[in-house]
Amino acid sequence: MRVVQTATLLVATLGVGLMAGLFAAFAYAVMPGLRRSADRTFVEAMQNINRAIVNGWFLLPFLLPIPLLILATVLAWNGPGRVALPWILAALVLYLAGFFVTSGVNVPLNNALDKAPTDDGPAALGDAGGSRGPGRPADTADRPGALKAARDSFEGRWVTWNIMRALAHTAAFGMLAWALFLHGAAAVGAG
């Protein structure tokens, strides 16, 4: 039972740490770098990142910590590592908070940005009438500054909520590191 509990805590900690690192890297490097870019570059880069990131290398460490933290909670509740239980529960709550920020705020913002025009046609360049011709209704892509508008509705909110999820995941990682320490110390004390 102790080996399963240790393995569960360790793998959950690694997954949470990977997510904390990813979201923190966006906060301190990726988004400040993109902030210096032109609207078209910013929108295209974020669209490409958001399309590329949905893969197994991201989804595994993003989704796996949830069932592992639930299992770690059950094992700590029923097993020898009960001293780590409050820290595991705190990590679970923090990780879920970051998870719900991602799924409830960042992903919808990503999906909205994905609809922004980025082609080289007149609509993307802000030509209010040339691309649609007479009698065709204007759509979002025909508005002047569509790329700027898409960026403006995305960037500030996305960056703010990314920082929130980075903090939540980093705090969860710290809680799990401490839980692992307590779990190990309890094993040494019992042995």
Tab-separated table of C-alpha atoms in Angstrom:
chain	number	residue	atom	x	y	z
A	1	MET	CA	0.000	0.000	0.000
A	2	ARG	CA	2.836	2.397	0.871
A	3	VAL	CA	4.509	1.871	-2.527
A	4	VAL	CA	1.252	2.648	-4.359
A	5	GLN	CA	0.716	5.719	-2.195
A	6	THR	CA	4.267	6.955	-2.828
A	7	ALA	CA	4.043	6.328	-6.574
A	8	THR	CA	0.666	8.084	-6.766
A	9	LEU	CA	1.966	11.119	-4.907
A	10	LEU	CA	5.151	11.230	-6.958
A	11	VAL	CA	3.445	11.014	-10.374
A	12	ALA	CA	0.783	13.536	-9.325
A	13	THR	CA	3.523	15.905	-8.147
A	14	LEU	CA	5.362	15.562	-11.451
A	15	GLY	CA	2.194	16.250	-13.471
A	16	VAL	CA	1.264	19.261	-11.353
A	17	GLY	CA	4.840	20.535	-11.599
A	18	LEU	CA	4.811	20.263	-15.389
A	19	MET	CA	1.601	22.290	-15.567
A	20	ALA	CA	2.886	24.875	-13.094
A	21	GLY	CA	6.028	25.251	-15.187
A	22	LEU	CA	4.137	25.528	-18.463
A	23	PHE	CA	1.732	28.187	-17.234
A	24	ALA	CA	4.516	30.077	-15.438
A	25	ALA	CA	6.626	30.072	-18.624
A	26	PHE	CA	3.716	31.649	-20.471
A	27	ALA	CA	3.460	34.272	-17.710
A	28	TYR	CA	7.119	35.273	-17.581
A	29	ALA	CA	8.373	34.602	-21.113
A	30	VAL	CA	5.864	33.755	-23.838
A	31	MET	CA	3.237	36.431	-23.272
A	32	PRO	CA	5.709	39.256	-22.502
A	33	GLY	CA	7.522	38.321	-25.715
A	34	LEU	CA	4.328	38.262	-27.736
A	35	ARG	CA	3.210	41.565	-26.173
A	36	ARG	CA	5.993	43.187	-28.221
A	37	SER	CA	4.578	41.772	-31.461
A	38	ALA	CA	2.288	43.308	-34.044
A	39	ASP	CA	-1.390	42.336	-33.847
A	40	ARG	CA	-1.197	39.889	-36.774
A	41	THR	CA	1.889	38.179	-35.339
A	42	PHE	CA	0.331	37.962	-31.882
A	43	VAL	CA	-2.961	36.500	-33.144
A	44	GLU	CA	-1.303	34.027	-35.515
A	45	ALA	CA	1.200	32.900	-32.877
A	46	MET	CA	-1.478	32.325	-30.241
A	47	GLN	CA	-3.709	30.523	-32.737
A	48	ASN	CA	-0.827	28.229	-33.683
A	49	ILE	CA	0.140	27.617	-30.048
A	50	ASN	CA	-3.449	26.867	-29.076
A	51	ARG	CA	-3.853	24.409	-31.931
A	52	ALA	CA	-0.507	22.703	-31.328
A	53	ILE	CA	-0.848	22.317	-27.564
A	54	VAL	CA	-3.863	20.028	-27.728
A	55	ASN	CA	-1.890	16.786	-27.867
A	56	GLY	CA	-1.067	13.853	-25.626
A	57	TRP	CA	2.103	15.450	-24.258
A	58	PHE	CA	-0.034	18.258	-22.846
A	59	LEU	CA	-3.233	16.366	-22.022
A	60	LEU	CA	-1.562	13.611	-20.000
A	61	PRO	CA	0.074	15.854	-17.363
A	62	PHE	CA	-2.912	18.222	-17.479
A	63	LEU	CA	-5.635	15.610	-16.861
A	64	LEU	CA	-3.819	12.827	-14.981
A	65	PRO	CA	-3.192	14.733	-11.720
A	66	ILE	CA	-6.921	14.933	-10.973
A	67	PRO	CA	-7.604	11.190	-10.617
A	68	LEU	CA	-4.181	10.700	-9.052
A	69	LEU	CA	-4.842	13.367	-6.422
A	70	ILE	CA	-8.223	11.812	-5.677
A	71	LEU	CA	-6.560	8.409	-5.336
A	72	ALA	CA	-3.788	9.911	-3.173
A	73	THR	CA	-6.484	11.425	-0.932
A	74	VAL	CA	-8.223	8.070	-0.516
A	75	LEU	CA	-4.937	6.251	0.108
A	76	ALA	CA	-3.815	8.841	2.673
A	77	TRP	CA	-7.199	8.708	4.389
A	78	ASN	CA	-7.124	4.928	4.659
A	79	GLY	CA	-3.398	4.286	4.855
A	80	PRO	CA	-0.238	5.086	6.710
A	81	GLY	CA	0.340	8.512	5.119
A	82	ARG	CA	-2.480	10.328	6.868
A	83	VAL	CA	-0.095	13.067	8.020
A	84	ALA	CA	0.082	14.227	4.370
A	85	LEU	CA	-3.702	14.282	3.882
A	86	PRO	CA	-4.316	18.019	4.529
A	87	TRP	CA	-1.569	18.933	2.069
A	88	ILE	CA	-2.882	16.540	-0.574
A	89	LEU	CA	-6.391	17.955	-0.169
A	90	ALA	CA	-5.073	21.513	-0.438
A	91	ALA	CA	-3.181	20.546	-3.605
A	92	LEU	CA	-6.311	18.956	-5.065
A	93	VAL	CA	-8.373	22.097	-4.407
A	94	LEU	CA	-5.685	24.354	-5.876
A	95	TYR	CA	-5.167	22.136	-8.902
A	96	LEU	CA	-8.911	21.999	-9.564
A	97	ALA	CA	-9.087	25.802	-9.273
A	98	GLY	CA	-6.395	26.123	-11.938
A	99	PHE	CA	-8.051	23.434	-14.047
A	100	PHE	CA	-11.397	25.267	-13.971
A	101	VAL	CA	-9.702	28.567	-14.838
A	102	THR	CA	-8.186	26.837	-17.866
A	103	SER	CA	-11.409	25.187	-19.005
A	104	GLY	CA	-13.738	28.049	-18.027
A	105	VAL	CA	-11.716	31.106	-19.072
A	106	ASN	CA	-8.542	30.417	-21.057
A	107	VAL	CA	-9.955	27.770	-23.419
A	108	PRO	CA	-13.050	29.840	-24.325
A	109	LEU	CA	-10.773	32.838	-24.974
A	110	ASN	CA	-8.561	30.598	-27.141
A	111	ASN	CA	-11.609	29.410	-29.081
A	112	ALA	CA	-12.794	32.990	-29.663
A	113	LEU	CA	-9.324	34.057	-30.831
A	114	ASP	CA	-9.214	31.088	-33.191
A	115	LYS	CA	-12.044	32.710	-35.180
A	116	ALA	CA	-10.046	35.889	-35.823
A	117	PRO	CA	-9.063	36.403	-39.461
A	118	THR	CA	-5.363	36.150	-40.180
A	119	ASP	CA	-5.249	35.764	-43.947
A	120	ASP	CA	-3.603	38.404	-46.098
A	121	GLY	CA	-6.859	39.463	-47.735
A	122	PRO	CA	-8.306	42.960	-47.530
A	123	ALA	CA	-10.656	41.963	-44.686
A	124	ALA	CA	-7.773	41.093	-42.401
A	125	LEU	CA	-6.062	44.335	-43.359
A	126	GLY	CA	-9.099	46.354	-42.313
A	127	ASP	CA	-10.684	47.038	-45.712
A	128	ALA	CA	-14.228	47.852	-44.648
A	129	GLY	CA	-15.861	47.440	-48.002
A	130	GLY	CA	-13.529	46.217	-50.727
A	131	SER	CA	-13.678	42.574	-49.794
A	132	ARG	CA	-17.391	42.196	-49.429
A	133	GLY	CA	-18.675	44.081	-52.453
A	134	PRO	CA	-22.035	45.784	-52.752
A	135	GLY	CA	-25.027	44.090	-51.189
A	136	ARG	CA	-23.064	41.709	-48.927
A	137	PRO	CA	-23.467	42.292	-45.200
A	138	ALA	CA	-20.390	43.156	-43.211
A	139	ASP	CA	-19.060	40.434	-40.967
A	140	THR	CA	-16.496	40.491	-38.173
A	141	ALA	CA	-13.600	40.075	-40.591
A	142	ASP	CA	-14.713	43.142	-42.584
A	143	ARG	CA	-14.434	45.555	-39.649
A	144	PRO	CA	-11.395	47.803	-39.678
A	145	GLY	CA	-8.882	46.579	-37.147
A	146	ALA	CA	-10.340	43.101	-36.751
A	147	LEU	CA	-6.983	41.726	-35.637
A	148	LYS	CA	-6.533	44.528	-33.116
A	149	ALA	CA	-10.046	43.980	-31.784
A	150	ALA	CA	-9.464	40.227	-31.496
A	151	ARG	CA	-6.210	40.813	-29.649
A	152	ASP	CA	-7.691	43.472	-27.377
A	153	SER	CA	-10.565	41.201	-26.336
A	154	PHE	CA	-8.159	38.333	-25.673
A	155	GLU	CA	-4.787	39.429	-24.353
A	156	GLY	CA	-5.511	41.200	-21.058
A	157	ARG	CA	-8.016	38.655	-19.753
A	158	TRP	CA	-5.991	35.665	-20.929
A	159	VAL	CA	-2.775	36.923	-19.342
A	160	THR	CA	-4.499	37.735	-16.036
A	161	TRP	CA	-6.174	34.351	-15.769
A	162	ASN	CA	-3.030	32.550	-16.912
A	163	ILE	CA	-1.198	34.128	-13.986
A	164	MET	CA	-3.991	32.928	-11.672
A	165	ARG	CA	-3.729	29.356	-12.906
A	166	ALA	CA	0.075	29.474	-12.792
A	167	LEU	CA	-0.100	30.577	-9.146
A	168	ALA	CA	-2.708	27.906	-8.297
A	169	HIS	CA	-0.692	25.130	-9.959
A	170	THR	CA	2.571	26.328	-8.421
A	171	ALA	CA	0.988	26.401	-4.963
A	172	ALA	CA	-0.444	22.906	-5.581
A	173	PHE	CA	3.040	21.736	-6.565
A	174	GLY	CA	4.458	23.147	-3.321
A	175	MET	CA	1.737	21.416	-1.294
A	176	LEU	CA	2.492	18.105	-2.977
A	177	ALA	CA	6.227	18.478	-2.463
A	178	TRP	CA	5.547	18.987	1.240
A	179	ALA	CA	3.096	16.067	1.269
A	180	LEU	CA	5.801	13.847	-0.251
A	181	PHE	CA	8.239	14.981	2.419
A	182	LEU	CA	5.757	14.258	5.217
A	183	HIS	CA	4.861	10.926	3.649
A	184	GLY	CA	8.546	9.959	3.512
A	185	ALA	CA	9.209	11.210	7.055
A	186	ALA	CA	6.278	9.166	8.359
A	187	ALA	CA	7.738	6.071	6.670
A	188	VAL	CA	11.126	6.656	8.269
A	189	GLY	CA	9.501	7.237	11.654
A	190	ALA	CA	7.422	4.067	11.360
A	191	GLY	CA	10.384	1.973	10.193
